[in-house]
């Protein structure tokens, strides 16, 4: 259970849930397109007009069933997906100059209703146990999806998570204005209710060996995510006031009693979505002067333009062509500023470094014979099946370096579940939940 005294709880939900009336009104704006472009734009292929029509006809159970079939983690995807560049970004309404359908908010409405009723896990048909056993390493979206779909086909699945709380980035990294830890854990409960066993505080390679996992299970899925924050590699980076952005966000979301103190100015180094998220969090927590320092120009940033626009509305400023070279500290070691390569100085009581994360740690892969890395350091896996160089080991999610979204991780887990079923001789009916959506 998440601790009550966490800083993220002071940050509001920027897209609050719909009332039933608001949901019905929004659902009735949908044109229920054939060959709907929104479906094509969803990495999991949710039947979006189908679930929206069910909301419009007050069939919330059917709506949640449609969503969860194609995307077992449809709840967190509803909360955290960049819908502006996925489903809603493809909505035909934009061509007619109308506001696009708020697909994420409608999806949240349908699934939250199922969570509130307590019947989400009963909406999908579940086959009896077939004696097969699969281990999933890591309790992030890829593993949870793989585990849940396999459990629905009668497989006994155990998820092993080294942290105290399951959920992966949904629990440790998602911007609080999109979803708090409590939301992520509601979804984990759904996966548990499907029959999946989740063991936390268990680290593969330390608590349990890969050999044990392979001996006790028919197949293993590696959904291990990425490693530690990358570093700038300049002197003083390990001193007070400087932190990796994902490590800092994890403290904000998870650590009881974590507080900012009297921060006046903060600098976030990086140009991706993590940098923008961290900057928005700092601004929303009341830090008066928040700067994103990016080494190139705004046009080169990998973070979403709509998120940067929101950040600016919240008072965040962007400094382009900013390459940190050294830190300025007071006599007592307190951070005062970051100096850039061109001589500019950015005052900073806190610097967060958001320039990426390391690839999966070698200790995670050691012991799985045949599992290799791709040229970029991710786990090498077939993009269609997730199969690695070891025929009994599959992988997906951020650790494979294929996708970087919750929804792409879910699709990885779903594809791997299909491939594992095929390998274990489990025949999949055409109406099996794992067969829904994109292949
Ligand atoms: Fe509805 Fe827009 Fe999808 Fe058409 S494209 S089905 S209007 S959400």
Coordinates of C-alpha atoms and ligand atoms in Angstrom, one line a residue:
X1 CA 0.0 0.0 0.0
X2 CA 1.2 3.5 -0.8
X3 CA 2.1 5.7 2.2
X4 CA -0.3 8.6 2.8
X5 CA 2.4 11.2 3.5
X6 CA 3.8 11.6 -0.1
X7 CA 4.5 14.9 -1.8
X8 CA 2.8 13.9 -5.1
X9 CA -0.5 13.9 -3.2
X10 CA -0.3 17.7 -3.0
X11 CA -0.5 17.9 -6.8
X12 CA -3.9 17.9 -8.4
X13 CA -5.3 15.7 -11.2
X14 CA -5.2 18.1 -14.2
X15 CA -7.8 16.1 -16.1
X16 CA -10.4 15.2 -13.4
X17 CA -12.9 12.4 -14.0
X18 CA -16.1 13.0 -16.0
X19 CA -19.5 13.0 -14.3
X20 CA -21.9 10.5 -16.0
X21 CA -23.6 13.4 -17.8
X22 CA -20.3 14.8 -19.1
X23 CA -19.2 11.3 -20.3
X24 CA -22.5 10.8 -22.1
X25 CA -22.4 14.2 -23.8
X26 CA -18.8 13.6 -24.9
X27 CA -19.6 10.1 -26.1
X28 CA -22.5 11.4 -28.2
X29 CA -20.1 13.7 -30.1
X30 CA -18.3 10.6 -31.5
X31 CA -19.1 9.8 -35.2
X32 CA -18.4 6.0 -34.7
X33 CA -16.3 6.0 -37.8
X34 CA -15.8 2.9 -39.9
X35 CA -12.1 2.1 -40.3
X36 CA -11.6 4.7 -37.5
X37 CA -8.3 6.4 -37.7
X38 CA -8.2 6.6 -33.9
X39 CA -8.1 2.8 -33.7
X40 CA -5.3 2.6 -36.2
X41 CA -3.4 5.2 -34.1
X42 CA -3.7 3.1 -30.9
X43 CA -0.7 0.8 -30.5
X44 CA -2.9 -1.8 -28.9
X45 CA -5.8 -1.3 -31.3
X46 CA -8.7 -0.7 -28.9
X47 CA -12.1 -0.6 -30.6
X48 CA -12.5 3.0 -29.7
X49 CA -15.8 3.8 -31.4
X50 CA -17.1 0.5 -30.0
X51 CA -16.3 1.4 -26.4
X52 CA -17.5 5.0 -26.8
X53 CA -20.8 3.9 -28.3
X54 CA -21.4 1.7 -25.2
X55 CA -20.8 4.7 -22.9
X56 CA -23.4 6.6 -25.0
X57 CA -25.9 3.8 -24.5
X58 CA -25.1 3.5 -20.8
X59 CA -23.5 0.1 -21.2
X60 CA -20.4 0.8 -19.0
X61 CA -19.7 -2.9 -18.4
X62 CA -19.6 -3.6 -22.1
X63 CA -17.4 -0.5 -22.6
X64 CA -14.8 -1.6 -20.0
X65 CA -14.9 -5.1 -21.5
X66 CA -14.1 -3.8 -25.0
X67 CA -11.2 -1.7 -23.6
X68 CA -9.7 -4.3 -21.4
X69 CA -9.8 -7.0 -24.0
X70 CA -7.4 -5.1 -26.2
X71 CA -5.5 -3.4 -23.4
X72 CA -5.5 -4.9 -19.9
X73 CA -3.8 -1.7 -18.7
X74 CA -6.4 0.5 -20.4
X75 CA -6.8 2.4 -17.1
X76 CA -3.2 3.7 -16.9
X77 CA -3.2 4.3 -20.6
X78 CA -6.3 6.4 -20.3
X79 CA -4.5 8.5 -17.7
X80 CA -1.0 8.7 -19.1
X81 CA -1.1 8.1 -22.9
X82 CA -0.1 11.1 -25.0
X83 CA -3.5 11.0 -26.7
X84 CA -2.7 14.2 -28.6
X85 CA -0.2 12.3 -30.7
X86 CA -2.0 8.9 -30.7
X87 CA -5.8 8.3 -30.9
X88 CA -7.2 11.8 -30.3
X89 CA -4.5 13.2 -32.6
X90 CA -6.0 11.1 -35.4
X91 CA -9.7 11.8 -34.7
X92 CA -11.6 13.0 -37.7
X93 CA -13.1 15.9 -35.8
X94 CA -9.9 17.9 -36.3
X95 CA -10.4 17.9 -40.0
X96 CA -13.8 19.6 -39.5
X97 CA -12.4 22.2 -37.2
X98 CA -14.0 20.6 -34.1
X99 CA -12.4 19.6 -30.8
X100 CA -11.2 16.0 -31.0
X101 CA -13.0 13.4 -28.8
X102 CA -11.5 13.1 -25.3
X103 CA -10.8 9.4 -25.8
X104 CA -8.6 9.1 -22.7
X105 CA -11.1 10.7 -20.4
X106 CA -13.9 8.5 -21.7
X107 CA -11.7 5.4 -21.4
X108 CA -11.0 6.4 -17.8
X109 CA -14.7 6.9 -17.1
X110 CA -15.5 3.3 -18.3
X111 CA -12.8 1.5 -16.4
X112 CA -13.0 3.6 -13.2
X113 CA -16.7 2.6 -13.1
X114 CA -15.6 -1.1 -13.2
X115 CA -13.0 -0.5 -10.5
X116 CA -15.7 1.2 -8.4
X117 CA -18.1 -1.6 -8.9
X118 CA -15.3 -4.1 -8.2
X119 CA -16.1 -6.3 -11.2
X120 CA -13.4 -5.4 -13.6
X121 CA -11.7 -8.8 -13.4
X122 CA -15.0 -10.6 -14.1
X123 CA -15.6 -8.9 -17.4
X124 CA -13.1 -11.0 -19.3
X125 CA -13.6 -14.7 -19.8
X126 CA -11.0 -16.8 -18.0
X127 CA -10.1 -20.4 -19.0
X128 CA -9.4 -23.1 -16.4
X129 CA -5.9 -23.9 -15.2
X130 CA -3.8 -25.8 -17.7
X131 CA -0.8 -26.7 -15.5
X132 CA 1.6 -24.3 -17.3
X133 CA 3.7 -21.9 -15.4
X134 CA 5.3 -18.6 -16.4
X135 CA 7.5 -16.1 -14.5
X136 CA 7.5 -12.4 -15.3
X137 CA 10.4 -10.3 -14.2
X138 CA 9.5 -6.8 -13.2
X139 CA 6.1 -5.5 -12.3
X140 CA 5.8 -2.7 -14.9
X141 CA 3.2 -2.4 -17.7
X142 CA 4.8 -5.0 -20.1
X143 CA 5.0 -7.7 -17.4
X144 CA 1.6 -7.0 -16.0
X145 CA 0.0 -7.2 -19.4
X146 CA 1.8 -10.4 -20.3
X147 CA 1.0 -11.9 -16.9
X148 CA -2.7 -10.9 -17.0
X149 CA -3.3 -12.2 -20.5
X150 CA -1.6 -15.5 -19.7
X151 CA -3.6 -15.9 -16.6
X152 CA -6.8 -15.4 -18.6
X153 CA -5.6 -18.4 -20.7
X154 CA -5.2 -20.6 -17.6
X155 CA -1.5 -20.2 -17.0
X156 CA -0.2 -19.9 -13.5
X157 CA 1.9 -16.7 -13.5
X158 CA 4.2 -15.2 -10.9
X159 CA 5.5 -11.7 -11.3
X160 CA 8.8 -10.9 -9.5
X161 CA 9.4 -7.2 -8.5
X162 CA 12.5 -5.9 -6.7
X163 CA 10.8 -2.8 -5.4
X164 CA 8.3 -2.7 -2.5
X165 CA 5.4 -1.6 -4.7
X166 CA 4.5 -3.1 -8.1
X167 CA 3.5 -1.0 -11.1
X168 CA 6.9 0.0 -12.6
X169 CA 6.9 3.5 -14.0
X170 CA 3.2 3.9 -13.4
X171 CA 4.0 3.8 -9.7
X172 CA 7.4 5.4 -9.7
X173 CA 7.6 7.8 -12.7
X174 CA 4.3 9.0 -14.1
X175 CA 3.7 12.7 -13.6
X176 CA 1.4 13.1 -10.6
X177 CA -0.9 15.5 -12.5
X178 CA -1.7 12.5 -14.8
X179 CA -1.9 9.7 -12.2
X180 CA -1.0 9.1 -8.5
X181 CA 0.4 5.9 -7.2
X182 CA -3.1 4.9 -5.9
X183 CA -4.4 4.8 -9.5
X184 CA -1.5 2.6 -10.6
X185 CA -2.1 0.2 -7.7
X186 CA -5.8 -0.1 -8.5
X187 CA -4.8 -1.5 -11.9
X188 CA -2.3 -3.8 -10.3
X189 CA -5.2 -5.2 -8.2
X190 CA -7.1 -6.0 -11.4
X191 CA -4.1 -8.1 -12.6
X192 CA -4.0 -9.8 -9.2
X193 CA -7.7 -10.5 -9.4
X194 CA -7.1 -12.3 -12.7
X195 CA -5.1 -14.8 -10.7
X196 CA -1.6 -13.5 -11.1
X197 CA 0.7 -13.8 -8.1
X198 CA 2.9 -10.7 -7.5
X199 CA 6.0 -11.1 -5.3
X200 CA 7.6 -7.8 -4.4
X201 CA 11.0 -7.3 -2.8
X202 CA 12.5 -10.1 -4.9
X203 CA 15.5 -9.3 -7.1
X204 CA 16.4 -11.7 -9.8
X205 CA 20.1 -12.5 -9.7
X206 CA 20.1 -11.9 -5.9
X207 CA 17.1 -13.3 -4.2
X208 CA 16.2 -15.8 -6.9
X209 CA 18.5 -17.0 -9.7
X210 CA 17.7 -17.2 -13.4
X211 CA 18.4 -20.9 -13.2
X212 CA 15.7 -21.3 -10.5
X213 CA 13.2 -19.3 -12.6
X214 CA 13.9 -21.4 -15.7
X215 CA 13.8 -24.7 -13.7
X216 CA 10.4 -23.8 -12.1
X217 CA 8.6 -22.3 -15.1
X218 CA 7.8 -23.2 -18.6
X219 CA 8.8 -19.7 -19.9
X220 CA 10.1 -16.4 -18.5
X221 CA 9.2 -12.9 -19.6
X222 CA 11.7 -10.1 -18.9
X223 CA 9.9 -6.8 -18.5
X224 CA 12.7 -5.2 -16.5
X225 CA 12.6 -1.6 -17.8
X226 CA 15.7 0.7 -17.8
X227 CA 18.5 1.3 -15.4
X228 CA 19.7 4.3 -13.5
X229 CA 19.6 7.9 -14.7
X230 CA 22.4 8.8 -17.1
X231 CA 24.9 11.3 -15.8
X232 CA 26.3 14.5 -17.3
X233 CA 29.8 13.4 -16.4
X234 CA 31.0 16.7 -15.0
X235 CA 32.6 17.4 -11.6
X236 CA 30.4 17.8 -8.6
X237 CA 27.5 15.9 -10.0
X238 CA 27.3 13.6 -7.0
X239 CA 27.2 16.4 -4.6
X240 CA 24.2 17.9 -2.8
X241 CA 21.5 19.6 -4.9
X242 CA 22.0 17.4 -8.0
X243 CA 20.0 14.4 -8.8
X244 CA 18.9 12.2 -11.7
X245 CA 15.4 13.2 -12.7
X246 CA 13.7 9.8 -12.5
X247 CA 15.3 9.1 -9.1
X248 CA 13.9 12.4 -7.9
X249 CA 10.4 11.8 -9.4
X250 CA 10.4 8.4 -7.7
X251 CA 11.1 10.1 -4.3
X252 CA 8.3 12.6 -5.0
X253 CA 5.9 9.8 -5.8
X254 CA 6.9 7.2 -3.2
X255 CA 9.0 8.5 -0.3
X256 CA 7.1 9.2 2.9
X257 CA 7.8 12.8 4.2
X258 CA 9.8 13.8 1.1
X259 CA 9.8 17.7 0.9
X260 CA 11.4 20.3 -1.3
X261 CA 12.4 22.7 1.5
X262 CA 12.8 26.4 0.4
X263 CA 13.7 25.9 -3.2
X264 CA 13.8 29.2 -5.1
X265 CA 15.3 28.1 -8.4
X266 CA 15.6 24.8 -10.1
X267 CA 17.2 23.7 -13.4
X268 CA 16.2 20.6 -15.3
X269 CA 18.7 19.4 -17.8
X270 CA 17.4 17.6 -20.9
X271 CA 14.9 17.9 -23.7
X272 CA 12.7 14.9 -23.4
X273 CA 9.4 14.2 -21.7
X274 CA 11.0 13.3 -18.4
X275 CA 12.6 16.8 -18.3
X276 CA 9.3 18.5 -19.1
X277 CA 7.5 16.4 -16.5
X278 CA 10.0 17.2 -13.8
X279 CA 9.9 20.9 -14.6
X280 CA 6.1 20.9 -14.5
X281 CA 6.2 19.1 -11.2
X282 CA 8.6 21.6 -9.7
X283 CA 6.5 24.6 -11.0
X284 CA 3.3 23.0 -9.7
X285 CA 4.9 22.5 -6.3
X286 CA 5.5 26.2 -6.1
X287 CA 9.2 26.6 -7.0
X288 CA 9.2 30.2 -8.4
X289 CA 12.0 29.9 -11.0
X290 CA 12.1 26.7 -13.0
X291 CA 14.3 26.3 -16.1
X292 CA 14.7 23.6 -18.7
X293 CA 18.2 23.7 -20.0
X294 CA 18.5 21.9 -23.3
X295 CA 21.7 21.5 -25.3
X296 CA 20.1 22.1 -28.7
X297 CA 17.1 24.1 -29.9
X298 CA 13.4 23.7 -29.1
X299 CA 12.8 22.2 -32.5
X300 CA 15.2 19.4 -31.6
X301 CA 13.5 18.5 -28.4
X302 CA 12.1 14.9 -28.2
X303 CA 9.6 16.0 -25.6
X304 CA 6.0 16.6 -26.8
X305 CA 5.3 20.2 -27.9
X306 CA 1.9 20.2 -26.2
X307 CA 3.6 19.2 -22.9
X308 CA 6.2 22.0 -23.3
X309 CA 3.4 24.4 -24.0
X310 CA 1.6 23.4 -20.8
X311 CA 5.0 23.8 -18.9
X312 CA 5.3 27.3 -20.2
X313 CA 1.8 28.2 -19.1
X314 CA 2.9 27.0 -15.7
X315 CA 5.8 29.4 -15.7
X316 CA 8.6 27.1 -16.8
X317 CA 11.2 28.7 -19.2
X318 CA 13.4 27.0 -21.7
X319 CA 17.0 27.9 -22.2
X320 CA 18.3 26.6 -25.5
X321 CA 21.9 25.6 -26.4
X322 CA 22.6 25.1 -22.8
X323 CA 25.5 22.6 -22.1
X324 CA 26.3 22.3 -18.4
X325 CA 30.0 22.5 -17.7
X326 CA 30.4 22.9 -13.9
X327 CA 28.5 23.6 -10.7
X328 CA 28.9 26.6 -8.5
X329 CA 28.7 25.9 -4.8
X330 CA 28.8 28.0 -1.7
X331 CA 31.5 27.6 1.0
X332 CA 29.3 25.1 2.8
X333 CA 28.9 23.0 -0.4
X334 CA 25.4 24.2 -1.1
X335 CA 24.5 24.3 -4.8
X336 CA 24.2 27.9 -6.1
X337 CA 24.3 27.6 -9.9
X338 CA 25.2 25.7 -13.0
X339 CA 27.7 27.2 -15.4
X340 CA 27.2 26.5 -19.1
X341 CA 29.9 25.9 -21.7
X342 CA 29.4 29.3 -23.2
X343 CA 29.8 31.1 -19.9
X344 CA 26.2 31.7 -19.1
X345 CA 25.1 31.0 -15.5
X346 CA 21.8 29.5 -14.4
X347 CA 21.1 30.0 -10.7
X348 CA 20.0 26.7 -9.1
X349 CA 19.2 25.3 -5.7
X350 CA 18.4 22.1 -7.4
X351 CA 19.5 20.5 -10.7
X352 CA 17.7 17.5 -12.1
X353 CA 19.5 15.6 -14.9
X354 CA 17.0 14.1 -17.4
X355 CA 19.2 13.0 -20.3
X356 CA 18.1 9.4 -20.4
X357 CA 18.5 6.2 -18.5
X358 CA 21.0 3.4 -18.7
X359 CA 20.1 0.2 -20.5
X360 CA 19.1 -2.8 -18.3
X361 CA 21.8 -3.8 -15.8
X362 CA 24.0 -6.7 -16.7
X363 CA 23.1 -8.5 -13.5
X364 CA 19.5 -8.8 -14.8
X365 CA 20.5 -10.6 -17.9
X366 CA 23.4 -12.7 -16.6
X367 CA 22.3 -16.3 -16.1
X368 CA 19.8 -16.3 -19.0
X369 CA 21.8 -18.2 -21.6
X370 CA 21.3 -17.0 -25.1
X371 CA 19.8 -13.6 -24.0
X372 CA 21.8 -10.9 -25.8
X373 CA 21.8 -7.2 -26.1
X374 CA 21.0 -5.3 -29.3
X375 CA 23.5 -2.8 -30.7
X376 CA 22.1 0.0 -28.5
X377 CA 22.4 -2.1 -25.3
X378 CA 18.7 -3.1 -24.9
X379 CA 17.6 -6.7 -24.6
X380 CA 17.6 -8.2 -28.1
X381 CA 14.1 -9.6 -28.8
X382 CA 11.9 -10.3 -31.9
X383 CA 9.6 -7.3 -32.2
X384 CA 6.7 -9.6 -33.3
X385 CA 6.9 -12.1 -30.5
X386 CA 9.4 -10.7 -27.9
X387 CA 11.4 -13.9 -28.2
X388 CA 15.0 -13.5 -27.2
X389 CA 18.0 -15.7 -28.2
X390 CA 16.9 -18.2 -25.5
X391 CA 13.8 -19.9 -26.8
X392 CA 12.2 -20.0 -23.3
X393 CA 12.9 -16.4 -22.5
X394 CA 10.8 -13.4 -23.9
X395 CA 11.2 -9.7 -23.3
X396 CA 9.3 -6.5 -23.8
X397 CA 8.9 -2.9 -22.7
X398 CA 11.5 -0.2 -22.2
X399 CA 14.3 -2.8 -21.5
X400 CA 14.1 -3.9 -25.1
X401 CA 14.4 -0.3 -26.4
X402 CA 11.5 -0.9 -28.8
X403 CA 8.9 1.4 -27.4
X404 CA 8.9 4.1 -24.7
X405 CA 5.2 4.4 -23.8
X406 CA 3.0 2.5 -21.4
X407 CA 0.8 1.5 -24.3
X408 CA 3.7 0.1 -26.4
X409 CA 4.9 -1.8 -23.4
X410 CA 1.4 -3.3 -23.0
X411 CA 1.4 -4.3 -26.6
X412 CA 4.8 -5.9 -26.2
X413 CA 3.4 -7.9 -23.2
X414 CA 0.3 -8.9 -25.2
X415 CA 2.3 -10.1 -28.2
X416 CA 4.6 -12.1 -25.9
X417 CA 1.7 -13.7 -24.2
X418 CA 0.4 -14.9 -27.6
X419 CA 3.8 -16.2 -28.5
X420 CA 4.2 -18.0 -25.2
X421 CA 0.8 -19.6 -25.5
X422 CA 1.8 -20.8 -29.0
X423 CA 5.0 -22.3 -27.6
X424 CA 3.3 -24.0 -24.7
X425 CA 0.6 -25.5 -27.0
X426 CA -2.2 -23.4 -25.6
X427 CA -4.7 -22.9 -28.4
X428 CA -6.1 -19.4 -28.5
X429 CA -9.8 -19.0 -29.4
X430 CA -10.5 -16.1 -31.9
X431 CA -12.5 -14.4 -29.1
X432 CA -9.7 -14.8 -26.5
X433 CA -9.0 -11.4 -24.9
X434 CA -5.3 -11.6 -25.9
X435 CA -6.4 -11.8 -29.6
X436 CA -8.3 -8.5 -29.4
X437 CA -6.8 -5.4 -31.0
X438 CA -3.7 -5.1 -33.2
X439 CA -1.6 -8.2 -33.8
Ligands
LIG1 FE1 -15.0 8.8 -32.8 FE2 -13.0 10.5 -33.6 FE3 -12.6 7.8 -33.5 FE4 -14.2 8.8 -35.3 S1 -12.0 9.2 -35.2 S2 -14.5 7.0 -34.1 S3 -15.1 10.6 -34.2 S4 -13.0 9.2 -31.7

